[in-house]
mmCIF file of N, CA and C in Angstrom:
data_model
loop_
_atom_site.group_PDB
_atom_site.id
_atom_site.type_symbol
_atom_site.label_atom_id
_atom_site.label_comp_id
_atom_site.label_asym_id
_atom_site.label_seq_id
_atom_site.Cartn_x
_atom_site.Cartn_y
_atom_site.Cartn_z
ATOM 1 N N UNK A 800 131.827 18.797 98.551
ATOM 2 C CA UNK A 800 131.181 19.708 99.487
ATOM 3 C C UNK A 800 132.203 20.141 100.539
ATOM 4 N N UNK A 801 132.011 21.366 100.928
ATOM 5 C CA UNK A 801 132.938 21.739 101.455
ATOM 6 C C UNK A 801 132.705 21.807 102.636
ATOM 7 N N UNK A 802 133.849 21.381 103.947
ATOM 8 C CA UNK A 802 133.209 21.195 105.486
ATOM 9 C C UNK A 802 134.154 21.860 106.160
ATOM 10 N N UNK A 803 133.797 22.642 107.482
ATOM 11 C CA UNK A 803 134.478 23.812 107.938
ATOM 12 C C UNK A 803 134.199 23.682 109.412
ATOM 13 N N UNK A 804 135.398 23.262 110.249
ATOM 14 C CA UNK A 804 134.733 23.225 111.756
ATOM 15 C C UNK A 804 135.626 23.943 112.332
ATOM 16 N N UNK A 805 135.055 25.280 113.344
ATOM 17 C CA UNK A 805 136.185 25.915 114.186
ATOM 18 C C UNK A 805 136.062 25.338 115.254
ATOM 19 N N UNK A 806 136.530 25.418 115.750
ATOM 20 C CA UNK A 806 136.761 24.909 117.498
ATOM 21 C C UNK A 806 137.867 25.651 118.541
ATOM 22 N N UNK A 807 138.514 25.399 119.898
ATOM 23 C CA UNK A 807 139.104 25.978 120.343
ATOM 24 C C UNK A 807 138.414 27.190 121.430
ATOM 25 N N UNK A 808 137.071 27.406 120.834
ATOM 26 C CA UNK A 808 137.126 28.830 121.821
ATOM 27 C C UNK A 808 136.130 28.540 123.372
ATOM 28 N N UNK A 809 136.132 29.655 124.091
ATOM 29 C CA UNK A 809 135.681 29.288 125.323
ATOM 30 C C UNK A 809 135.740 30.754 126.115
ATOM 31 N N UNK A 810 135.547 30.299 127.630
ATOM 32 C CA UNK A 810 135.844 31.912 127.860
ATOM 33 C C UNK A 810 136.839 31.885 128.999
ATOM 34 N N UNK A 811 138.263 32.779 128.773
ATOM 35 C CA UNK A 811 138.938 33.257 129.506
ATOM 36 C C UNK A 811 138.722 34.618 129.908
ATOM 37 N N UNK A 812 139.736 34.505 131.244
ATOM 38 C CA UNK A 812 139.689 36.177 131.871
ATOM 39 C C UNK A 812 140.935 36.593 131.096
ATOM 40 N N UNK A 813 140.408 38.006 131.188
ATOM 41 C CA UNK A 813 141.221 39.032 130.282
ATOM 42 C C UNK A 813 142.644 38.658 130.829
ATOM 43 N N UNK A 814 143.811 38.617 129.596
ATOM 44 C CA UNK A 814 145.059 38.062 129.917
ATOM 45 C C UNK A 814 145.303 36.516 129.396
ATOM 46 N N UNK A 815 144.633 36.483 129.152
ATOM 47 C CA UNK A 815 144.546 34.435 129.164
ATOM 48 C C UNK A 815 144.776 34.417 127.926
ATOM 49 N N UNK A 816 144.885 33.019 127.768
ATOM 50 C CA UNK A 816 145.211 32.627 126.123
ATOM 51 C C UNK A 816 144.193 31.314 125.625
ATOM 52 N N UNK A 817 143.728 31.458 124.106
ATOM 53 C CA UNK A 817 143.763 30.182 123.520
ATOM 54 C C UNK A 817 143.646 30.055 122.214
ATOM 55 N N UNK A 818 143.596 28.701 121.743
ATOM 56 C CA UNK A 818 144.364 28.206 120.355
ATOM 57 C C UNK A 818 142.660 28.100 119.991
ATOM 58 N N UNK A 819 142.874 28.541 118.779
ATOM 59 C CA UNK A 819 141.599 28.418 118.109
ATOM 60 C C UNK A 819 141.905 27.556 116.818
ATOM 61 N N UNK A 820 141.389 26.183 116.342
ATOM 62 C CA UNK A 820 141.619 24.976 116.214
ATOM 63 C C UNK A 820 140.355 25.179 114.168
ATOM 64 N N UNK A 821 140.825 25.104 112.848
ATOM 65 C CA UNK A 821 139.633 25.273 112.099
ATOM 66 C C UNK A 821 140.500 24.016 111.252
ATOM 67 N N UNK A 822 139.686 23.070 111.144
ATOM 68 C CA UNK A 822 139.821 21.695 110.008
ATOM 69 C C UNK A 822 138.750 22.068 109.236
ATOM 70 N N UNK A 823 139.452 21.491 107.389
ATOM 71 C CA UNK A 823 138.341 21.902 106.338
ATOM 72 C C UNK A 823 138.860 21.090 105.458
ATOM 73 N N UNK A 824 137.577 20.153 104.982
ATOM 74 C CA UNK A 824 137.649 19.241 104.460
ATOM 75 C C UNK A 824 136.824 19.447 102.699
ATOM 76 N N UNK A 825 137.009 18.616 101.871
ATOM 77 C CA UNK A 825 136.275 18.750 100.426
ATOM 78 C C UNK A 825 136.476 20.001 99.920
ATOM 79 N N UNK A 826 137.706 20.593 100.428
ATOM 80 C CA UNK A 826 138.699 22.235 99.202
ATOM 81 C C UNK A 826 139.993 21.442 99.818
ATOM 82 N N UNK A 827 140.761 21.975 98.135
ATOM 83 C CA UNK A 827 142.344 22.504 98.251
ATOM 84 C C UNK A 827 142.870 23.248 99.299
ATOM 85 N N UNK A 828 142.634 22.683 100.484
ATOM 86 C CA UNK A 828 143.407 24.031 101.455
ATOM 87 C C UNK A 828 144.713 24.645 101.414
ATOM 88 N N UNK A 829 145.485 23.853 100.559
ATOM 89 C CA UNK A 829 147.182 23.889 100.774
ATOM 90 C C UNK A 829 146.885 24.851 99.143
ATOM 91 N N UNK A 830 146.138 25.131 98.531
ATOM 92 C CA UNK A 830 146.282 25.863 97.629
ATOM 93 C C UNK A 830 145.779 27.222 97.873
ATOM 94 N N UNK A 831 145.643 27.478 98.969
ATOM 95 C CA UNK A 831 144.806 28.822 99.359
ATOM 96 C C UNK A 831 145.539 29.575 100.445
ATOM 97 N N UNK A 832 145.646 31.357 100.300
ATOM 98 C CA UNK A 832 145.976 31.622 102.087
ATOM 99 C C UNK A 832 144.268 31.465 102.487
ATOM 100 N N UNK A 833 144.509 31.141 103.949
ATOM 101 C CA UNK A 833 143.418 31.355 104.512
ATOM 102 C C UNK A 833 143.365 31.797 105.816
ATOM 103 N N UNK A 834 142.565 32.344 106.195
ATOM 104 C CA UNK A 834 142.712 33.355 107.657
ATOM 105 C C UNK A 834 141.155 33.275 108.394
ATOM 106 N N UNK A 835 141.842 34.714 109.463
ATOM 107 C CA UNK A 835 140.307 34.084 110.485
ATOM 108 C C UNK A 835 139.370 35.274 110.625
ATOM 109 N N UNK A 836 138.638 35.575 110.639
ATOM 110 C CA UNK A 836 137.662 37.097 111.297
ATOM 111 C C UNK A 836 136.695 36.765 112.151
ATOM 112 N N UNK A 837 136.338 37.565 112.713
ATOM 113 C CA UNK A 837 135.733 37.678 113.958
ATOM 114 C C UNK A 837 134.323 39.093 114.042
ATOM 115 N N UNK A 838 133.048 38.109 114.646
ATOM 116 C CA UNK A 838 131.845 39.117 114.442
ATOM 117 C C UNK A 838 131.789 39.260 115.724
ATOM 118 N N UNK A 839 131.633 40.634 117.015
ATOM 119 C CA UNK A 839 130.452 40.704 117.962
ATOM 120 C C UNK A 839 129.323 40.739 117.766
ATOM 121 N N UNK A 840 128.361 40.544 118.666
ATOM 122 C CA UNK A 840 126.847 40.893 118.435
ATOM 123 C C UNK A 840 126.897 42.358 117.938
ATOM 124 N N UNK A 841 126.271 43.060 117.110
ATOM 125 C CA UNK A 841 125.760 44.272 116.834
ATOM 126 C C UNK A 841 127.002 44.860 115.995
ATOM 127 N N UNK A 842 127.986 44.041 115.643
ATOM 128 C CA UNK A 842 128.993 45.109 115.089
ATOM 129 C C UNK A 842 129.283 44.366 113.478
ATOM 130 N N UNK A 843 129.953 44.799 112.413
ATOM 131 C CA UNK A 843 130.361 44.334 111.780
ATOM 132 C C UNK A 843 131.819 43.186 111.908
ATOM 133 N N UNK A 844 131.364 43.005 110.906
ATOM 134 C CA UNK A 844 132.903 41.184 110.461
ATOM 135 C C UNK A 844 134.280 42.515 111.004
ATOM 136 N N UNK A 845 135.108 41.884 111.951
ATOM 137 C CA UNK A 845 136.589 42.346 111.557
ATOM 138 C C UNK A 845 137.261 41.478 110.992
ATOM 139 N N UNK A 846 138.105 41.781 110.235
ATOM 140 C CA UNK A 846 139.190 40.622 109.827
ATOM 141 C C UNK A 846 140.442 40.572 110.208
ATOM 142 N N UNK A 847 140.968 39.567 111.025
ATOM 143 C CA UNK A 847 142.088 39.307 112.267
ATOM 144 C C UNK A 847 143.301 38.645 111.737
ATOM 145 N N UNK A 848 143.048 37.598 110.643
ATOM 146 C CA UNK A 848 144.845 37.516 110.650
ATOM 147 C C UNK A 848 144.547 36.496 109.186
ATOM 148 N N UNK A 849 145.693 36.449 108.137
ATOM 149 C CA UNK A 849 145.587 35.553 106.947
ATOM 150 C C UNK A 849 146.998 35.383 106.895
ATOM 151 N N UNK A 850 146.878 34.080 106.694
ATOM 152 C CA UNK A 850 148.530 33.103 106.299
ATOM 153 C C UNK A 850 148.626 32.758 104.666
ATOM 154 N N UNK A 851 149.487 33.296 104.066
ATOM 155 C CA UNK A 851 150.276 32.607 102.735
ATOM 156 C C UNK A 851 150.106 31.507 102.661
ATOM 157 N N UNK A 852 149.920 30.761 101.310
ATOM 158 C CA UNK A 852 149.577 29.471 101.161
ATOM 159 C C UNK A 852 150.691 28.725 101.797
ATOM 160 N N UNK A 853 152.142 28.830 102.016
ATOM 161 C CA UNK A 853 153.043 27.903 102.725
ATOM 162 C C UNK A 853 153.417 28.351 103.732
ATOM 163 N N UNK A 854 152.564 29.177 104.348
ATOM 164 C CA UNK A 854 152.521 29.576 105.738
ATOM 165 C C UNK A 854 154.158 30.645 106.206
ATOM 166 N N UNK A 855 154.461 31.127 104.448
ATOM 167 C CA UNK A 855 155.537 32.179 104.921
ATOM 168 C C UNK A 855 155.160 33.495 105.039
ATOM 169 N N UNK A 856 154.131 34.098 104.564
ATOM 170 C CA UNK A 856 153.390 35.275 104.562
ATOM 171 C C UNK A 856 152.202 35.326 105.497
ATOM 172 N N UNK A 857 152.879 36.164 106.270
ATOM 173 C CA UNK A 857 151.690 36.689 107.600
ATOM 174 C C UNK A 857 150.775 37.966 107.215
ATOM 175 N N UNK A 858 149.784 38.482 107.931
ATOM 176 C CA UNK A 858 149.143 39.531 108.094
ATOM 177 C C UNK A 858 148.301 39.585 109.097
ATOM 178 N N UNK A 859 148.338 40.478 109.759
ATOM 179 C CA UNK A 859 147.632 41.115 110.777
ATOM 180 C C UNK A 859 146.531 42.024 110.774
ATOM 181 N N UNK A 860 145.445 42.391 111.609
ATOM 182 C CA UNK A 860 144.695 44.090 111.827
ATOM 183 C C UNK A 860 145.852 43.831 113.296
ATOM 184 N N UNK A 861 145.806 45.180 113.121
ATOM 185 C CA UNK A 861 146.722 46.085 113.818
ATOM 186 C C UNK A 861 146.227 45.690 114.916
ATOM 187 N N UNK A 862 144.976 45.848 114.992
ATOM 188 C CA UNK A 862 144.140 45.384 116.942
ATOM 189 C C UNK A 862 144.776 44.294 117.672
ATOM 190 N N UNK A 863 145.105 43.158 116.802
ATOM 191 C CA UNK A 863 145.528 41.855 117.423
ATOM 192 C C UNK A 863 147.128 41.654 117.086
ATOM 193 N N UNK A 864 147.836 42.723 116.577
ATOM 194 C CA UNK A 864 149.269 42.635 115.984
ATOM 195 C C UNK A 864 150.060 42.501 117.563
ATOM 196 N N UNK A 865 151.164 41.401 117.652
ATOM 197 C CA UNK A 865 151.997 41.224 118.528
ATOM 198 C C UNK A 865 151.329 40.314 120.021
ATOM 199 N N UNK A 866 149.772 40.031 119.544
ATOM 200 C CA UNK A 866 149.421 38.993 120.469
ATOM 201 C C UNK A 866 148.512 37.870 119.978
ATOM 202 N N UNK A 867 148.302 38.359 118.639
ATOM 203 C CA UNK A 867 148.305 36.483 117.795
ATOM 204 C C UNK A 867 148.797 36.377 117.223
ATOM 205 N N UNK A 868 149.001 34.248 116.681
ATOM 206 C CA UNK A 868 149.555 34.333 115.922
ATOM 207 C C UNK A 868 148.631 33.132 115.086
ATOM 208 N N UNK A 869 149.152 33.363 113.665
ATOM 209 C CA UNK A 869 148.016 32.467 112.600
ATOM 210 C C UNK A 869 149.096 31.858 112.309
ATOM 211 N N UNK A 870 149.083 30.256 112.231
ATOM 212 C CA UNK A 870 149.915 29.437 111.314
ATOM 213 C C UNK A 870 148.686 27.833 110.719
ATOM 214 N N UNK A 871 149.855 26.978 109.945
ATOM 215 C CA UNK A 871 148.711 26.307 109.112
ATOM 216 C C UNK A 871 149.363 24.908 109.153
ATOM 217 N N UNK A 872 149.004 23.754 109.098
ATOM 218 C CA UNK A 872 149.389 22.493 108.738
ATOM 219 C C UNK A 872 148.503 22.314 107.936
ATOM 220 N N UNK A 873 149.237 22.538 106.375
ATOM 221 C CA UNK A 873 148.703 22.078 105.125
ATOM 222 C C UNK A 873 148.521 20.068 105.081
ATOM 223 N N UNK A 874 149.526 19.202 105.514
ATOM 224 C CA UNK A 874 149.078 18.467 105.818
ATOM 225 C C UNK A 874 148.212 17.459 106.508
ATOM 226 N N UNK A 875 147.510 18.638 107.431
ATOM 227 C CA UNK A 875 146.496 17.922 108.275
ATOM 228 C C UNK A 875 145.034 19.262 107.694
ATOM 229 N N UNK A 876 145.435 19.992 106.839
ATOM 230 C CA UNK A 876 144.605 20.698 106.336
ATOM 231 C C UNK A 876 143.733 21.613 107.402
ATOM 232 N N UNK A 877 144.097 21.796 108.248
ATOM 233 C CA UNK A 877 144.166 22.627 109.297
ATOM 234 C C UNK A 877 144.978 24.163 109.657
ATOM 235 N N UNK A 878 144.302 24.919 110.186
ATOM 236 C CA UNK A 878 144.234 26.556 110.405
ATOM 237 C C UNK A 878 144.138 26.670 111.956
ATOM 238 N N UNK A 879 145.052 27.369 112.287
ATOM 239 C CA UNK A 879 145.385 27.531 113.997
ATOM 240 C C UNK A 879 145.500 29.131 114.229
ATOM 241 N N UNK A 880 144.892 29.634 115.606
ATOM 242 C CA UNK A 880 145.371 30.956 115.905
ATOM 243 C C UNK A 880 145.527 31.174 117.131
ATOM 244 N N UNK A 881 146.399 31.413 117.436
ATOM 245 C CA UNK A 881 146.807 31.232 118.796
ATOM 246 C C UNK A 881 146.806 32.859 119.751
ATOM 247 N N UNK A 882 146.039 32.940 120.388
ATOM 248 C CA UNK A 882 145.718 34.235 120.639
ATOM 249 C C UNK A 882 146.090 34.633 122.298
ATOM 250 N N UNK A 883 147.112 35.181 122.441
ATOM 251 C CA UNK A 883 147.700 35.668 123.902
ATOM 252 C C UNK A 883 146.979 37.207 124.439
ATOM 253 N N UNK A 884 147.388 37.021 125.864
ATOM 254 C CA UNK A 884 147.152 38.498 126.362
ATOM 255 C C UNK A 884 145.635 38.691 126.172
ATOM 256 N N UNK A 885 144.745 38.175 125.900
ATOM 257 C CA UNK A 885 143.631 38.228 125.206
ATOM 258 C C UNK A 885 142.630 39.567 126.082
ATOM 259 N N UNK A 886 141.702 40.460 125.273
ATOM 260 C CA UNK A 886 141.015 41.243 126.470
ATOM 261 C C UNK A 886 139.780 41.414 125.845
ATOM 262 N N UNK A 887 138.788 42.259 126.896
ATOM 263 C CA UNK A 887 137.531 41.687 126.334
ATOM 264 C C UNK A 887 136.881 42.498 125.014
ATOM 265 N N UNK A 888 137.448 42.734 124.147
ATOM 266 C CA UNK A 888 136.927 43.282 122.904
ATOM 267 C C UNK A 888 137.868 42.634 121.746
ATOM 268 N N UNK A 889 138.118 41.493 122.553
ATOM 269 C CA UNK A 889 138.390 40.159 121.682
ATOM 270 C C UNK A 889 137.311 39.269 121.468
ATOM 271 N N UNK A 890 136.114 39.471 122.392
ATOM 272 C CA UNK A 890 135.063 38.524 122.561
ATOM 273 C C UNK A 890 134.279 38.520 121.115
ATOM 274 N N UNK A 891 133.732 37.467 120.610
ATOM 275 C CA UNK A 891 133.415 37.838 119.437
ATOM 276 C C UNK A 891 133.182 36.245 118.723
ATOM 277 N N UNK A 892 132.632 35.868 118.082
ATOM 278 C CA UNK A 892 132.546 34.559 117.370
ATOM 279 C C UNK A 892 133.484 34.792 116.193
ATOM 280 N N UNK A 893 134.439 33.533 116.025
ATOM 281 C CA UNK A 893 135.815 33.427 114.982
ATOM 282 C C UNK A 893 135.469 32.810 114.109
ATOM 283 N N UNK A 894 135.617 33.059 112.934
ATOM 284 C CA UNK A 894 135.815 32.352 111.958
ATOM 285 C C UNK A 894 136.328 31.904 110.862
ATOM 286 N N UNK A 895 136.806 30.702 110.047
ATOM 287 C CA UNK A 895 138.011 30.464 108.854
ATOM 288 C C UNK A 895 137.482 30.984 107.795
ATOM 289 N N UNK A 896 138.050 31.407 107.196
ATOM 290 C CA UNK A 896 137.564 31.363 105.690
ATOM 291 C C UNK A 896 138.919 31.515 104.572
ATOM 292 N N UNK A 897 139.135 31.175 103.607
ATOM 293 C CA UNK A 897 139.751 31.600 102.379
ATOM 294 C C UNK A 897 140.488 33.545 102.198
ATOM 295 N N UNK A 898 141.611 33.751 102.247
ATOM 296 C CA UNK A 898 141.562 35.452 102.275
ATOM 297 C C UNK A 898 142.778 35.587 101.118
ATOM 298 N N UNK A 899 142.978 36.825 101.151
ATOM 299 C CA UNK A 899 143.981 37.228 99.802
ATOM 300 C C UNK A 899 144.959 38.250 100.773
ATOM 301 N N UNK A 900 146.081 37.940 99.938
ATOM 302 C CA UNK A 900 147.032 39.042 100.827
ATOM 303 C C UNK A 900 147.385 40.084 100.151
ATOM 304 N N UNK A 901 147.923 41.446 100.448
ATOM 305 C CA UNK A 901 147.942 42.197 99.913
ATOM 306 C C UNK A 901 149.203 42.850 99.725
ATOM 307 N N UNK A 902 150.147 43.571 99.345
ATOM 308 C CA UNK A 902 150.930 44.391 99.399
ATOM 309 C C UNK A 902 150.910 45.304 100.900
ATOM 310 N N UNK A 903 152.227 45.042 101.290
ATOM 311 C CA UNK A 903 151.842 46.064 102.779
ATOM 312 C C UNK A 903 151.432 45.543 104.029
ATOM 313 N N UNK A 904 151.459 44.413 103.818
ATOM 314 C CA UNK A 904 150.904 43.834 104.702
ATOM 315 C C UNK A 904 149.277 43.788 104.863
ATOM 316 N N UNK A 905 148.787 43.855 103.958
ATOM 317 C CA UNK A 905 147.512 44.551 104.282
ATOM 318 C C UNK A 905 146.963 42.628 103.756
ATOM 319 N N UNK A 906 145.279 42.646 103.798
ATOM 320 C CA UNK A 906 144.791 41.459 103.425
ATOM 321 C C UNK A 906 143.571 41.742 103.539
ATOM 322 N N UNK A 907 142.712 40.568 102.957
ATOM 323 C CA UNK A 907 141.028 40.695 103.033
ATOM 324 C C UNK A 907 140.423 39.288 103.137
ATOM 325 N N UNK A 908 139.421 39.180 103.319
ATOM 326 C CA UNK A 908 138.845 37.790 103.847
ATOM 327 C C UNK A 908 137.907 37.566 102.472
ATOM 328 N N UNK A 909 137.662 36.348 102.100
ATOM 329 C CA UNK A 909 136.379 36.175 100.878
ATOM 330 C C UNK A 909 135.066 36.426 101.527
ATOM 331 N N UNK A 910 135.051 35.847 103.378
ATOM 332 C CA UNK A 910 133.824 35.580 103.602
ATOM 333 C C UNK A 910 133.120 34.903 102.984
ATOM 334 N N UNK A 911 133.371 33.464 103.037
ATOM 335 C CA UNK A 911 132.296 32.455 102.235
ATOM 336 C C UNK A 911 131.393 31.887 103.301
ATOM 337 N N UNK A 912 131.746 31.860 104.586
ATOM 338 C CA UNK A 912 130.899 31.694 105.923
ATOM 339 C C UNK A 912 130.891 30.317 105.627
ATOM 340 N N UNK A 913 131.651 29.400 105.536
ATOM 341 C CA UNK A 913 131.559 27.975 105.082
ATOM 342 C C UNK A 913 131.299 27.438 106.807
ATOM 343 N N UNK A 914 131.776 28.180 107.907
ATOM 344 C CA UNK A 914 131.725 27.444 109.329
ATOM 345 C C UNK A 914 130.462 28.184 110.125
ATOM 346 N N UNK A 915 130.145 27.405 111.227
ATOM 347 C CA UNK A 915 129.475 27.734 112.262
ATOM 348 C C UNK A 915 130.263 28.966 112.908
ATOM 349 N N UNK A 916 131.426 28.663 113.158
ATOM 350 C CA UNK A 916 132.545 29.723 114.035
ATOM 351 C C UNK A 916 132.662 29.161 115.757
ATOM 352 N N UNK A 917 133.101 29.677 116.213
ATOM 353 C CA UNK A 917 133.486 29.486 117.514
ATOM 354 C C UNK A 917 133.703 30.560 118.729
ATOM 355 N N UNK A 918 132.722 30.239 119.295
ATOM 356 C CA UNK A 918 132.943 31.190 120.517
ATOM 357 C C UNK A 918 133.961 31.659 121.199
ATOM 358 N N UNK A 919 134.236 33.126 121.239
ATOM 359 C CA UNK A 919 135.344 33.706 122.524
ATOM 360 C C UNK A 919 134.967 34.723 123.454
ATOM 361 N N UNK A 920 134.754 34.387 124.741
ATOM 362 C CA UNK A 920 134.321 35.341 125.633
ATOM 363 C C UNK A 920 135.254 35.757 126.242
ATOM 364 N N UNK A 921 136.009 36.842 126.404
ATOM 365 C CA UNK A 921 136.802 37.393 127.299
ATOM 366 C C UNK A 921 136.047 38.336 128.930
ATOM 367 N N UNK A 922 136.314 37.806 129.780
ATOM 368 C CA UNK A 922 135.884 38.904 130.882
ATOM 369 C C UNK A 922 136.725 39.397 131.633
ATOM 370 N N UNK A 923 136.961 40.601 131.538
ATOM 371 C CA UNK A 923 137.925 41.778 132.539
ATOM 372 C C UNK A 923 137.464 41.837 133.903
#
């Protein structure tokens, strides 16, 4: 069975930073890229950042390019995103999931919703 906990989020003022923290237990994590997306109330899933299975292949959405960053400790089977400069249409509940990378930099999320997610409130 597969177990999925994000953690990390909270609410900073616009500018601020924090590490958003996802352990996942009962999957191969070190056999997967996996990345993070993010829902507001009323809007659709964006999808924010996916790491290469050995954490040499990055990808970005352009929205968050040059102020996060996604990396992975396959040995502690853990997913990190470390999110700077942060402003408030960052606010949004985060979440891990499994993603594919693409040519171009481009990528997509499976969306298996395996986590609760984790809160981020930004206020300007």
């Amino acid at each position: 069975q597969v177990q999925v906990v994000e953690s990390g989020g909270g609410s900073v003022q616009a500018g601020g930073s924090l590490r958003l923290t996802c352990t996942v237990s009962g999957f191969s994590f070190g056999d997967y890229p996996m990345g993070w997306f993010r829902q507001a109330p009323g809007k659709e899933h964006e999808e924010v950042a996916c790491i290469g299975r050995g954490g040499d292949k990055l990808a970005y959405a352009e929205s968050v390019k040059g102020r996060f960053a996604i990396s992975r400790d396959n040995a502690k089977s853990t997913l990190y995103l470390q999110m700077n400069s942060l402003k408030s249409e960052d606010s949004a509940m985060y979440y891990c999931d499994p993603c594919r990378l693409r040519p171009g930099g481009q990528f997509e999320m499976e969306f298996y919703n395996w986590g609760q997610g984790t809160q981020v409130t930004v206020s300007s």
